[in-house]
Each structure stands twice: as structure tokens, then as C-alpha cells.
PDB file of C-alpha atoms in Angstrom:
ATOM      1  CA  UNK A   1     -13.843 -18.707 -30.893  1.00 87.00           C
ATOM      2  CA  UNK A   2     -14.727 -15.511 -29.733  1.00 92.00           C
ATOM      3  CA  UNK A   3     -13.652 -14.393 -25.578  1.00 95.00           C
ATOM      4  CA  UNK A   4     -14.020 -12.826 -23.339  1.00 97.00           C
ATOM      5  CA  UNK A   5     -11.690  -9.881 -21.498  1.00 97.00           C
ATOM      6  CA  UNK A   6     -11.375 -11.788 -17.501  1.00 98.00           C
ATOM      7  CA  UNK A   7      -9.800  -9.410 -14.766  1.00 98.00           C
ATOM      8  CA  UNK A   8      -9.236 -11.063 -11.376  1.00 96.00           C
ATOM      9  CA  UNK A   9      -9.543  -7.750  -8.930  1.00 95.00           C
ATOM     10  CA  UNK A  10      -7.623  -8.672  -5.165  1.00 89.00           C
ATOM     11  CA  UNK A  11      -6.401  -6.664  -2.815  1.00 84.00           C
ATOM     12  CA  UNK A  12      -2.404  -7.163  -3.822  1.00 85.00           C
ATOM     13  CA  UNK A  13      -3.213  -8.302  -7.363  1.00 91.00           C
ATOM     14  CA  UNK A  14      -5.121  -7.940 -10.610  1.00 95.00           C
ATOM     15  CA  UNK A  15      -5.267 -10.929 -12.463  1.00 96.00           C
ATOM     16  CA  UNK A  16      -6.145 -10.157 -15.666  1.00 97.00           C
ATOM     17  CA  UNK A  17      -6.168 -12.879 -19.601  1.00 97.00           C
ATOM     18  CA  UNK A  18      -7.848 -13.508 -22.588  1.00 96.00           C
ATOM     19  CA  UNK A  19     -10.497 -16.596 -21.666  1.00 96.00           C
ATOM     20  CA  UNK A  20     -12.947 -18.742 -24.620  1.00 95.00           C
ATOM     21  CA  UNK A  21     -16.974 -19.400 -23.823  1.00 93.00           C
ATOM     22  CA  UNK A  22     -15.472 -22.816 -23.265  1.00 94.00           C
ATOM     23  CA  UNK A  23     -13.415 -21.341 -19.733  1.00 94.00           C
ATOM     24  CA  UNK A  24     -10.137 -22.039 -21.349  1.00 95.00           C
ATOM     25  CA  UNK A  25      -7.670 -19.237 -19.888  1.00 96.00           C
ATOM     26  CA  UNK A  26      -5.040 -18.515 -23.229  1.00 95.00           C
ATOM     27  CA  UNK A  27      -2.575 -15.944 -21.965  1.00 95.00           C
ATOM     28  CA  UNK A  28      -3.043 -14.714 -18.351  1.00 96.00           C
ATOM     29  CA  UNK A  29      -0.822 -12.410 -16.481  1.00 97.00           C
ATOM     30  CA  UNK A  30      -0.996 -10.012 -13.511  1.00 95.00           C
ATOM     31  CA  UNK A  31       0.080  -6.387 -12.213  1.00 95.00           C
ATOM     32  CA  UNK A  32      -0.153  -5.233  -8.812  1.00 93.00           C
ATOM     33  CA  UNK A  33      -3.070  -3.580  -7.372  1.00 94.00           C
ATOM     34  CA  UNK A  34      -3.290   0.136  -7.944  1.00 93.00           C
ATOM     35  CA  UNK A  35      -4.727   1.748  -4.057  1.00 92.00           C
ATOM     36  CA  UNK A  36      -3.860   5.326  -5.232  1.00 91.00           C
ATOM     37  CA  UNK A  37      -7.254   5.898  -6.194  1.00 94.00           C
ATOM     38  CA  UNK A  38     -11.279   5.719  -7.863  1.00 94.00           C
ATOM     39  CA  UNK A  39      -9.780   7.376 -10.659  1.00 95.00           C
ATOM     40  CA  UNK A  40      -5.967   5.758 -11.113  1.00 96.00           C
ATOM     41  CA  UNK A  41      -8.050   2.548 -10.765  1.00 96.00           C
ATOM     42  CA  UNK A  42      -9.782   2.996 -13.210  1.00 96.00           C
ATOM     43  CA  UNK A  43      -7.163   3.836 -15.975  1.00 96.00           C
ATOM     44  CA  UNK A  44      -5.633   0.821 -14.224  1.00 97.00           C
ATOM     45  CA  UNK A  45      -8.189  -1.556 -14.920  1.00 97.00           C
ATOM     46  CA  UNK A  46      -8.427   0.133 -18.838  1.00 97.00           C
ATOM     47  CA  UNK A  47      -4.133  -0.064 -19.342  1.00 96.00           C
ATOM     48  CA  UNK A  48      -5.390  -3.500 -19.356  1.00 97.00           C
ATOM     49  CA  UNK A  49      -8.844  -3.947 -20.880  1.00 96.00           C
ATOM     50  CA  UNK A  50      -6.117  -2.122 -23.791  1.00 94.00           C
ATOM     51  CA  UNK A  51      -3.376  -4.659 -24.460  1.00 94.00           C
ATOM     52  CA  UNK A  52      -6.402  -7.003 -26.060  1.00 93.00           C
ATOM     53  CA  UNK A  53      -7.761  -4.815 -28.425  1.00 80.00           C
ATOM     54  CA  UNK A  54      -6.857  -5.608 -31.355  1.00 80.00           C
ATOM     55  CA  UNK A  55      -8.552  -8.873 -31.071  1.00 75.00           C
ATOM     56  CA  UNK A  56     -12.138  -8.103 -32.689  1.00 78.00           C
ATOM     57  CA  UNK A  57     -13.404 -11.046 -31.696  1.00 91.00           C
ATOM     58  CA  UNK A  58     -14.130 -10.018 -27.909  1.00 94.00           C
ATOM     59  CA  UNK A  59     -17.261  -9.898 -26.595  1.00 95.00           C
ATOM     60  CA  UNK A  60     -16.727  -7.695 -23.904  1.00 96.00           C
ATOM     61  CA  UNK A  61     -14.958  -7.278 -20.400  1.00 97.00           C
ATOM     62  CA  UNK A  62     -16.096  -9.371 -17.030  1.00 98.00           C
ATOM     63  CA  UNK A  63     -14.332  -7.916 -13.720  1.00 98.00           C
ATOM     64  CA  UNK A  64     -14.697 -10.591 -10.213  1.00 97.00           C
ATOM     65  CA  UNK A  65     -13.079  -8.342  -7.274  1.00 95.00           C
ATOM     66  CA  UNK A  66     -13.978  -8.529  -3.084  1.00 92.00           C
ATOM     67  CA  UNK A  67     -16.843  -7.294  -1.479  1.00 93.00           C
ATOM     68  CA  UNK A  68     -20.778  -6.965  -1.677  1.00 95.00           C
ATOM     69  CA  UNK A  69     -21.420  -6.018  -5.244  1.00 96.00           C
ATOM     70  CA  UNK A  70     -24.900  -4.393  -7.382  1.00 97.00           C
ATOM     71  CA  UNK A  71     -24.668  -6.730 -10.445  1.00 96.00           C
ATOM     72  CA  UNK A  72     -26.884  -5.333 -12.022  1.00 95.00           C
ATOM     73  CA  UNK A  73     -25.963  -2.190 -12.042  1.00 96.00           C
ATOM     74  CA  UNK A  74     -21.802  -3.155 -11.605  1.00 96.00           C
ATOM     75  CA  UNK A  75     -21.645  -1.347  -7.552  1.00 97.00           C
ATOM     76  CA  UNK A  76     -18.625  -2.173  -5.278  1.00 97.00           C
ATOM     77  CA  UNK A  77     -20.969  -1.746  -2.608  1.00 96.00           C
ATOM     78  CA  UNK A  78     -18.744  -2.237   0.084  1.00 93.00           C
ATOM     79  CA  UNK A  79     -15.026  -3.625  -0.350  1.00 91.00           C
ATOM     80  CA  UNK A  80     -12.675  -3.117   3.274  1.00 83.00           C
ATOM     81  CA  UNK A  81      -9.477  -4.242   0.475  1.00 83.00           C
ATOM     82  CA  UNK A  82     -10.626  -0.884  -1.613  1.00 92.00           C
ATOM     83  CA  UNK A  83     -12.749   1.454   0.475  1.00 93.00           C
ATOM     84  CA  UNK A  84     -11.925   4.353  -3.079  1.00 94.00           C
ATOM     85  CA  UNK A  85     -14.285   2.452  -5.527  1.00 95.00           C
ATOM     86  CA  UNK A  86     -16.729   1.611  -2.773  1.00 95.00           C
ATOM     87  CA  UNK A  87     -21.022   3.185  -4.427  1.00 96.00           C
ATOM     88  CA  UNK A  88     -17.607   4.117  -7.774  1.00 97.00           C
ATOM     89  CA  UNK A  89     -20.095   3.085 -11.150  1.00 97.00           C
ATOM     90  CA  UNK A  90     -17.323   0.834 -12.100  1.00 97.00           C
ATOM     91  CA  UNK A  91     -19.543  -0.929 -14.673  1.00 97.00           C
ATOM     92  CA  UNK A  92     -20.916   2.002 -16.715  1.00 97.00           C
ATOM     93  CA  UNK A  93     -17.407   3.983 -16.208  1.00 97.00           C
ATOM     94  CA  UNK A  94     -15.270   1.263 -18.076  1.00 97.00           C
ATOM     95  CA  UNK A  95     -18.229   1.009 -20.621  1.00 97.00           C
ATOM     96  CA  UNK A  96     -17.227   4.306 -21.703  1.00 96.00           C
ATOM     97  CA  UNK A  97     -13.629   3.964 -21.212  1.00 96.00           C
ATOM     98  CA  UNK A  98     -13.200   1.104 -23.033  1.00 95.00           C
ATOM     99  CA  UNK A  99     -16.837   0.582 -25.991  1.00 94.00           C
ATOM    100  CA  UNK A 100     -17.193  -2.982 -24.593  1.00 95.00           C
ATOM    101  CA  UNK A 101     -19.779  -4.142 -22.419  1.00 96.00           C
ATOM    102  CA  UNK A 102     -18.925  -4.470 -19.114  1.00 97.00           C
ATOM    103  CA  UNK A 103     -20.022  -6.869 -15.835  1.00 98.00           C
ATOM    104  CA  UNK A 104     -19.152  -6.945 -12.447  1.00 98.00           C
ATOM    105  CA  UNK A 105     -19.259 -10.614  -9.988  1.00 97.00           C
ATOM    106  CA  UNK A 106     -18.085 -11.045  -6.024  1.00 96.00           C
ATOM    107  CA  UNK A 107     -15.154 -13.183  -6.458  1.00 94.00           C
ATOM    108  CA  UNK A 108     -15.914 -15.787  -4.341  1.00 94.00           C
ATOM    109  CA  UNK A 109     -18.705 -16.027  -6.639  1.00 96.00           C
ATOM    110  CA  UNK A 110     -16.834 -16.123  -9.369  1.00 97.00           C
ATOM    111  CA  UNK A 111     -15.617 -19.129  -7.626  1.00 96.00           C
ATOM    112  CA  UNK A 112     -19.343 -21.383  -8.042  1.00 97.00           C
ATOM    113  CA  UNK A 113     -19.659 -19.773 -11.446  1.00 97.00           C
ATOM    114  CA  UNK A 114     -16.229 -21.255 -12.379  1.00 97.00           C
ATOM    115  CA  UNK A 115     -16.510 -24.886 -10.465  1.00 97.00           C
ATOM    116  CA  UNK A 116     -19.787 -24.471 -12.305  1.00 96.00           C
ATOM    117  CA  UNK A 117     -18.796 -23.637 -15.583  1.00 95.00           C
ATOM    118  CA  UNK A 118     -16.132 -26.376 -16.213  1.00 94.00           C
ATOM    119  CA  UNK A 119     -14.997 -27.085 -13.239  1.00 96.00           C
ATOM    120  CA  UNK A 120     -16.264 -30.409 -10.222  1.00 97.00           C
ATOM    121  CA  UNK A 121     -19.306 -28.507 -10.138  1.00 97.00           C
ATOM    122  CA  UNK A 122     -20.974 -29.279 -13.809  1.00 96.00           C
ATOM    123  CA  UNK A 123     -23.255 -31.609 -12.750  1.00 95.00           C
ATOM    124  CA  UNK A 124     -24.570 -30.477  -9.352  1.00 97.00           C
ATOM    125  CA  UNK A 125     -27.719 -28.028  -9.253  1.00 97.00           C
ATOM    126  CA  UNK A 126     -26.670 -27.530  -5.277  1.00 97.00           C
ATOM    127  CA  UNK A 127     -23.726 -26.939  -3.735  1.00 98.00           C
ATOM    128  CA  UNK A 128     -22.431 -24.349  -1.558  1.00 98.00           C
ATOM    129  CA  UNK A 129     -18.273 -22.956  -2.456  1.00 97.00           C
ATOM    130  CA  UNK A 130     -16.033 -22.078   0.867  1.00 96.00           C
ATOM    131  CA  UNK A 131     -13.087 -19.666   0.041  1.00 93.00           C
ATOM    132  CA  UNK A 132     -10.956 -19.823   2.780  1.00 92.00           C
ATOM    133  CA  UNK A 133      -8.042 -17.502   2.587  1.00 87.00           C
ATOM    134  CA  UNK A 134      -7.174 -14.224   3.763  1.00 84.00           C
ATOM    135  CA  UNK A 135     -11.103 -14.035   4.195  1.00 87.00           C
ATOM    136  CA  UNK A 136     -14.090 -16.249   4.733  1.00 92.00           C
ATOM    137  CA  UNK A 137     -15.602 -15.941   1.062  1.00 91.00           C
ATOM    138  CA  UNK A 138     -18.654 -18.291  -0.505  1.00 95.00           C
ATOM    139  CA  UNK A 139     -20.754 -19.073  -2.850  1.00 96.00           C
ATOM    140  CA  UNK A 140     -24.238 -20.458  -3.297  1.00 97.00           C
ATOM    141  CA  UNK A 141     -25.946 -21.921  -6.078  1.00 97.00           C
ATOM    142  CA  UNK A 142     -29.354 -23.796  -5.006  1.00 96.00           C
ATOM    143  CA  UNK A 143     -32.101 -25.141  -7.899  1.00 96.00           C
ATOM    144  CA  UNK A 144     -29.364 -24.842 -10.364  1.00 95.00           C
ATOM    145  CA  UNK A 145     -28.834 -21.152  -9.518  1.00 96.00           C
ATOM    146  CA  UNK A 146     -26.537 -19.042  -7.808  1.00 96.00           C
ATOM    147  CA  UNK A 147     -28.112 -17.003  -4.728  1.00 95.00           C
ATOM    148  CA  UNK A 148     -27.412 -13.000  -4.410  1.00 95.00           C
ATOM    149  CA  UNK A 149     -29.333 -12.214  -1.706  1.00 93.00           C
ATOM    150  CA  UNK A 150     -31.211  -9.332  -1.831  1.00 92.00           C
ATOM    151  CA  UNK A 151     -29.234  -6.752  -0.898  1.00 93.00           C
ATOM    152  CA  UNK A 152     -25.310  -8.790  -3.309  1.00 92.00           C
ATOM    153  CA  UNK A 153     -24.720 -10.365   0.258  1.00 91.00           C
ATOM    154  CA  UNK A 154     -25.650 -14.235   0.402  1.00 92.00           C
ATOM    155  CA  UNK A 155     -21.946 -16.345   1.042  1.00 89.00           C
ATOM    156  CA  UNK A 156     -21.597 -14.153   3.074  1.00 90.00           C
ATOM    157  CA  UNK A 157     -20.001 -16.489   5.509  1.00 89.00           C
ATOM    158  CA  UNK A 158     -17.720 -15.314   7.086  1.00 86.00           C
ATOM    159  CA  UNK A 159     -20.211 -12.567   9.282  1.00 88.00           C
ATOM    160  CA  UNK A 160     -20.980 -16.632  10.491  1.00 87.00           C
ATOM    161  CA  UNK A 161     -21.536 -15.432  14.554  1.00 85.00           C
ATOM    162  CA  UNK A 162     -19.758 -17.536  16.854  1.00 80.00           C
ATOM    163  CA  UNK A 163     -18.798 -18.349  20.083  1.00 68.00           C
ATOM    164  CA  UNK A 164     -16.042 -18.727  21.966  1.00 69.00           C
ATOM    165  CA  UNK A 165     -14.366 -18.552  25.739  1.00 63.00           C
ATOM    166  CA  UNK A 166     -13.480 -14.772  25.032  1.00 72.00           C
ATOM    167  CA  UNK A 167     -17.103 -13.975  23.333  1.00 74.00           C
ATOM    168  CA  UNK A 168     -18.046 -13.628  19.988  1.00 80.00           C
ATOM    169  CA  UNK A 169     -16.619 -13.849  16.576  1.00 83.00           C
ATOM    170  CA  UNK A 170     -17.640 -14.565  13.308  1.00 88.00           C
ATOM    171  CA  UNK A 171     -15.742 -16.757  11.107  1.00 87.00           C
ATOM    172  CA  UNK A 172     -13.420 -14.627  10.078  1.00 87.00           C
ATOM    173  CA  UNK A 173     -11.948 -14.063  13.222  1.00 87.00           C
ATOM    174  CA  UNK A 174     -11.233 -18.234  13.932  1.00 90.00           C
ATOM    175  CA  UNK A 175     -11.743 -19.822  10.236  1.00 93.00           C
ATOM    176  CA  UNK A 176      -9.784 -17.859   7.592  1.00 92.00           C
ATOM    177  CA  UNK A 177      -5.410 -17.948   6.718  1.00 92.00           C
ATOM    178  CA  UNK A 178      -5.520 -14.905   9.034  1.00 91.00           C
ATOM    179  CA  UNK A 179      -6.997 -15.989  11.613  1.00 93.00           C
ATOM    180  CA  UNK A 180      -4.660 -19.592  12.341  1.00 95.00           C
ATOM    181  CA  UNK A 181      -1.116 -17.182  11.982  1.00 95.00           C
ATOM    182  CA  UNK A 182      -2.599 -14.872  14.313  1.00 94.00           C
ATOM    183  CA  UNK A 183      -3.711 -18.075  17.267  1.00 94.00           C
ATOM    184  CA  UNK A 184      -0.586 -19.138  16.009  1.00 95.00           C
ATOM    185  CA  UNK A 185       1.539 -15.554  16.844  1.00 96.00           C
ATOM    186  CA  UNK A 186      -0.617 -15.984  20.115  1.00 93.00           C
ATOM    187  CA  UNK A 187       0.800 -18.920  21.317  1.00 94.00           C
ATOM    188  CA  UNK A 188       4.614 -17.956  20.315  1.00 94.00           C
ATOM    189  CA  UNK A 189       4.007 -14.375  21.928  1.00 94.00           C
ATOM    190  CA  UNK A 190       4.574 -12.115  18.645  1.00 94.00           C
ATOM    191  CA  UNK A 191       3.764  -8.448  17.963  1.00 92.00           C
ATOM    192  CA  UNK A 192       0.649  -8.946  15.342  1.00 86.00           C
ATOM    193  CA  UNK A 193       3.051  -6.936  13.229  1.00 89.00           C
ATOM    194  CA  UNK A 194       5.420 -10.001  12.395  1.00 92.00           C
ATOM    195  CA  UNK A 195       5.501 -11.720   9.502  1.00 91.00           C
ATOM    196  CA  UNK A 196       4.017 -15.289   9.076  1.00 92.00           C
ATOM    197  CA  UNK A 197       2.978 -17.166   6.554  1.00 90.00           C
ATOM    198  CA  UNK A 198       0.905 -20.147   6.848  1.00 91.00           C
ATOM    199  CA  UNK A 199       2.952 -22.346   5.253  1.00 92.00           C
ATOM    200  CA  UNK A 200       4.879 -21.571   7.925  1.00 94.00           C
ATOM    201  CA  UNK A 201       2.894 -23.090  10.454  1.00 96.00           C
ATOM    202  CA  UNK A 202       1.369 -26.115   8.966  1.00 95.00           C
ATOM    203  CA  UNK A 203       6.405 -26.427   8.965  1.00 94.00           C
ATOM    204  CA  UNK A 204       6.312 -26.194  11.718  1.00 95.00           C
ATOM    205  CA  UNK A 205       3.736 -28.377  13.128  1.00 95.00           C
ATOM    206  CA  UNK A 206       5.567 -31.220  12.207  1.00 94.00           C
ATOM    207  CA  UNK A 207       7.927 -31.008  15.161  1.00 95.00           C
ATOM    208  CA  UNK A 208       6.009 -29.227  17.721  1.00 95.00           C
ATOM    209  CA  UNK A 209       2.974 -30.567  18.839  1.00 96.00           C
ATOM    210  CA  UNK A 210       1.328 -27.028  20.423  1.00 96.00           C
ATOM    211  CA  UNK A 211       1.946 -25.398  16.806  1.00 96.00           C
ATOM    212  CA  UNK A 212      -0.135 -29.221  15.445  1.00 96.00           C
ATOM    213  CA  UNK A 213      -2.478 -28.426  18.333  1.00 97.00           C
ATOM    214  CA  UNK A 214      -3.466 -25.179  17.153  1.00 96.00           C
ATOM    215  CA  UNK A 215      -3.937 -25.950  13.242  1.00 97.00           C
ATOM    216  CA  UNK A 216      -6.338 -28.918  15.301  1.00 96.00           C
ATOM    217  CA  UNK A 217      -7.999 -26.032  16.926  1.00 95.00           C
ATOM    218  CA  UNK A 218      -8.238 -24.163  13.404  1.00 96.00           C
ATOM    219  CA  UNK A 219      -9.938 -27.312  11.507  1.00 97.00           C
ATOM    220  CA  UNK A 220     -12.791 -27.602  13.941  1.00 95.00           C
ATOM    221  CA  UNK A 221     -13.930 -24.493  13.663  1.00 94.00           C
ATOM    222  CA  UNK A 222     -13.683 -24.708   9.514  1.00 95.00           C
ATOM    223  CA  UNK A 223     -15.518 -27.959  10.199  1.00 96.00           C
ATOM    224  CA  UNK A 224     -18.095 -26.282  11.528  1.00 95.00           C
ATOM    225  CA  UNK A 225     -19.248 -24.014   9.457  1.00 95.00           C
ATOM    226  CA  UNK A 226     -19.173 -26.626   7.250  1.00 97.00           C
ATOM    227  CA  UNK A 227     -20.924 -28.672   9.201  1.00 97.00           C
ATOM    228  CA  UNK A 228     -23.947 -25.368  10.299  1.00 95.00           C
ATOM    229  CA  UNK A 229     -23.765 -25.093   6.126  1.00 96.00           C
ATOM    230  CA  UNK A 230     -24.922 -28.759   4.694  1.00 97.00           C
ATOM    231  CA  UNK A 231     -27.577 -29.034   7.347  1.00 96.00           C
ATOM    232  CA  UNK A 232     -29.589 -25.224   6.363  1.00 95.00           C
ATOM    233  CA  UNK A 233     -29.191 -25.246   2.376  1.00 95.00           C
ATOM    234  CA  UNK A 234     -28.203 -29.554   2.203  1.00 96.00           C
ATOM    235  CA  UNK A 235     -26.582 -29.391  -0.516  1.00 97.00           C
ATOM    236  CA  UNK A 236     -24.737 -32.301  -2.891  1.00 97.00           C
ATOM    237  CA  UNK A 237     -21.430 -31.136  -2.764  1.00 97.00           C
ATOM    238  CA  UNK A 238     -19.608 -28.371  -0.573  1.00 98.00           C
ATOM    239  CA  UNK A 239     -16.839 -27.114  -2.188  1.00 97.00           C
ATOM    240  CA  UNK A 240     -13.428 -26.009  -0.834  1.00 96.00           C
ATOM    241  CA  UNK A 241     -11.574 -22.800  -2.384  1.00 93.00           C
ATOM    242  CA  UNK A 242      -9.089 -19.713  -2.118  1.00 88.00           C
ATOM    243  CA  UNK A 243      -4.955 -20.493  -0.915  1.00 83.00           C
ATOM    244  CA  UNK A 244      -5.771 -23.370   1.666  1.00 88.00           C
ATOM    245  CA  UNK A 245      -7.156 -25.198  -1.054  1.00 88.00           C
ATOM    246  CA  UNK A 246      -2.610 -26.764  -2.352  1.00 87.00           C
ATOM    247  CA  UNK A 247      -3.119 -27.981   0.471  1.00 91.00           C
ATOM    248  CA  UNK A 248      -3.200 -31.576  -0.211  1.00 91.00           C
ATOM    249  CA  UNK A 249      -3.931 -33.187   3.008  1.00 94.00           C
ATOM    250  CA  UNK A 250      -6.531 -30.162   3.758  1.00 95.00           C
ATOM    251  CA  UNK A 251     -10.165 -33.235   2.603  1.00 96.00           C
ATOM    252  CA  UNK A 252      -8.159 -36.005   4.601  1.00 97.00           C
ATOM    253  CA  UNK A 253      -8.391 -32.856   7.707  1.00 97.00           C
ATOM    254  CA  UNK A 254     -11.756 -32.063   7.656  1.00 97.00           C
ATOM    255  CA  UNK A 255     -13.385 -34.808   7.541  1.00 97.00           C
ATOM    256  CA  UNK A 256     -11.051 -35.987  10.177  1.00 97.00           C
ATOM    257  CA  UNK A 257     -12.546 -32.905  12.065  1.00 97.00           C
ATOM    258  CA  UNK A 258     -15.785 -33.779  10.364  1.00 98.00           C
ATOM    259  CA  UNK A 259     -16.324 -37.118  12.182  1.00 97.00           C
ATOM    260  CA  UNK A 260     -15.247 -34.488  15.277  1.00 96.00           C
ATOM    261  CA  UNK A 261     -19.008 -33.883  14.944  1.00 97.00           C
ATOM    262  CA  UNK A 262     -21.430 -36.176  16.488  1.00 96.00           C
ATOM    263  CA  UNK A 263     -24.079 -35.171  14.082  1.00 97.00           C
ATOM    264  CA  UNK A 264     -21.680 -34.902  10.983  1.00 97.00           C
ATOM    265  CA  UNK A 265     -23.835 -38.414   9.462  1.00 96.00           C
ATOM    266  CA  UNK A 266     -27.355 -36.969   9.732  1.00 97.00           C
ATOM    267  CA  UNK A 267     -26.613 -34.140   6.904  1.00 97.00           C
ATOM    268  CA  UNK A 268     -23.746 -35.082   5.997  1.00 97.00           C
ATOM    269  CA  UNK A 269     -22.697 -34.122   2.093  1.00 97.00           C
ATOM    270  CA  UNK A 270     -19.496 -34.788  -0.518  1.00 97.00           C
ATOM    271  CA  UNK A 271     -16.552 -32.420   0.117  1.00 97.00           C
ATOM    272  CA  UNK A 272     -14.034 -31.815  -2.977  1.00 97.00           C
ATOM    273  CA  UNK A 273     -11.621 -29.270  -3.300  1.00 96.00           C
ATOM    274  CA  UNK A 274     -12.085 -25.967  -6.268  1.00 95.00           C
ATOM    275  CA  UNK A 275     -10.809 -27.424  -9.613  1.00 95.00           C
ATOM    276  CA  UNK A 276      -9.880 -23.499 -10.472  1.00 93.00           C
ATOM    277  CA  UNK A 277      -6.787 -23.028  -7.973  1.00 87.00           C
ATOM    278  CA  UNK A 278      -5.783 -19.364  -9.581  1.00 86.00           C
ATOM    279  CA  UNK A 279      -7.802 -18.840 -12.396  1.00 93.00           C
ATOM    280  CA  UNK A 280     -11.419 -19.573 -10.897  1.00 94.00           C
ATOM    281  CA  UNK A 281     -11.540 -16.040 -10.821  1.00 94.00           C
ATOM    282  CA  UNK A 282     -10.459 -15.279 -14.742  1.00 97.00           C
ATOM    283  CA  UNK A 283     -13.078 -18.404 -15.248  1.00 97.00           C
ATOM    284  CA  UNK A 284     -15.385 -17.513 -13.669  1.00 97.00           C
ATOM    285  CA  UNK A 285     -16.068 -13.851 -14.034  1.00 97.00           C
ATOM    286  CA  UNK A 286     -16.266 -14.930 -18.185  1.00 97.00           C
ATOM    287  CA  UNK A 287     -18.809 -17.417 -16.714  1.00 96.00           C
ATOM    288  CA  UNK A 288     -20.331 -14.569 -15.964  1.00 96.00           C
ATOM    289  CA  UNK A 289     -20.543 -13.098 -18.266  1.00 96.00           C
ATOM    290  CA  UNK A 290     -21.374 -15.756 -21.487  1.00 93.00           C
ATOM    291  CA  UNK A 291     -24.002 -16.320 -18.989  1.00 86.00           C
ATOM    292  CA  UNK A 292     -25.911 -13.428 -17.206  1.00 76.00           C
TER     293      UNK A 292
END
């Protein structure tokens, strides 16, 4: 069975491995993301590819990465975590250096592709993936097709505008893990530079009612996003991925928050977690290569 070298690029780590045509991750590893410049970054990717150069059955290289990605040309148009790679012809350069076919796709789109390939959306023609982590990402499948948008910005739910008592916000400012941490720091009057992990907040909520209320408000923000997406696109289901999906009570909490919205029953759809969790980027990238 043929294999794809899958590379999942994040702001902190690069995960990589071999994925076969059935979507099975055969091996994987990770290393710190190089941020010293485009040349060093591409050299690092070449080193990763060379780890598997003795595999004659490799079809090519497929990359999942954050930002607005021109998937046709393999060019990151905008990437807030890796500014040095913006407008760089990554696909062509890596293909030239490795003599392999290369494809590049947005990371949240790869999550949706993974769920369509062998996850919780294999039988769905219309579904949405929402990834909740440092920011908010998304992938949209309609009529059995991934929607990338005219300028490759489809599914960028993080820029959906909301309004609160202080004025306008975008979803990444009130629905991401980063937003939850900021809400917690404001309550605790902590300096913005103080490191706080999301898990610590959920743990403290067990004994602090005020922290519990902060989390309740945060779930409400996410629920309103889900409500809006469901009312606009009427999907069969919405799948939640990202770091928060590791929480066992996630769907229960979101369903309770959605029930607080009076009109939810008019636009209700099924809510589930993404299946592939940390391997979604690798699997989705492989599927993007196998089924372009």
C-alpha cells in the first residue's frame, strides 16, 4: 500500500509521519518548529522528508499548516504564527529540493478532510468542523465538497464578529482557549505575561464558583457560534476538534449551553467531537494528497 509523508506544522511543534492510503498513521514524531526564517524552515522540512527517502512506495509530501493557504499553488498567503513564510512558494521549493510531489493545505481544512476520510463524517455530505485551541479554526463541507472560498479564506470562523459590553470582538477573542485564559486572568487580576494552562482553570472551577461562571460564559460564547453556523449552513452535524476536545464533558456542556438559546430547536443539528484528535492534521493532509 502506498504512503504519504504527512507534515502537520504548528506554531510550536512540527508533527510528521507516514500515513497509508487507508488513513492509518504508520509512524510519527515531532520536533520544535523552526522560526528563524524561510530558508531554515524549508531546510527543516527537507530533513524531515529525508527521514523517509528509503521508502520507494512514497507517493509524495503533504503539509497541513495554519493560515490562509492558496492550496492550488501551495503558497501561505497569511500565517500569523510564521510570518516569514507568507507569500513563499513553499510547494514549488520543497518539490524542487526533494524531487517529490508536494501539496499544502490549511490545518483546519485538514481536520475536516480527516473526518471525511475516516472519522465521524464519512457518511456526511454536509458538515462543519470547528477547532478550538489557541485560536478558532474551521472547515466546511457542503454537497460533499470542501469549501475553500474565493480567496482561500473559507471556514475562518475566528473572524466572525460579536458584540459585548465593551464593543465589538471577533470569535477568537471570546471563544478560544486563549480567550478563556484571558477571562480567567482578568478575574484573578493576573498580569498578561503570567502563564496559565486551560486545564488549571477547569480544575479550579471545581472549587471556585466564580471560575465556574467564567467557564459557563465561555461555553455560551462557543454555543452562539455553533448556533449561527447551524442556522446559516444547516449541516448534518458539527464536529468539535482542537485541544478542548480532550475534555470528556465537552459535548454535554455545549449542548446545555445551546439549550439556553430559545431558537436552537429551530436550527438544531447533531454535535460530536472530532475522531482523530492529535492525528487529524497528519491524516487530513494525506487525504488531501490522495484525493485532491
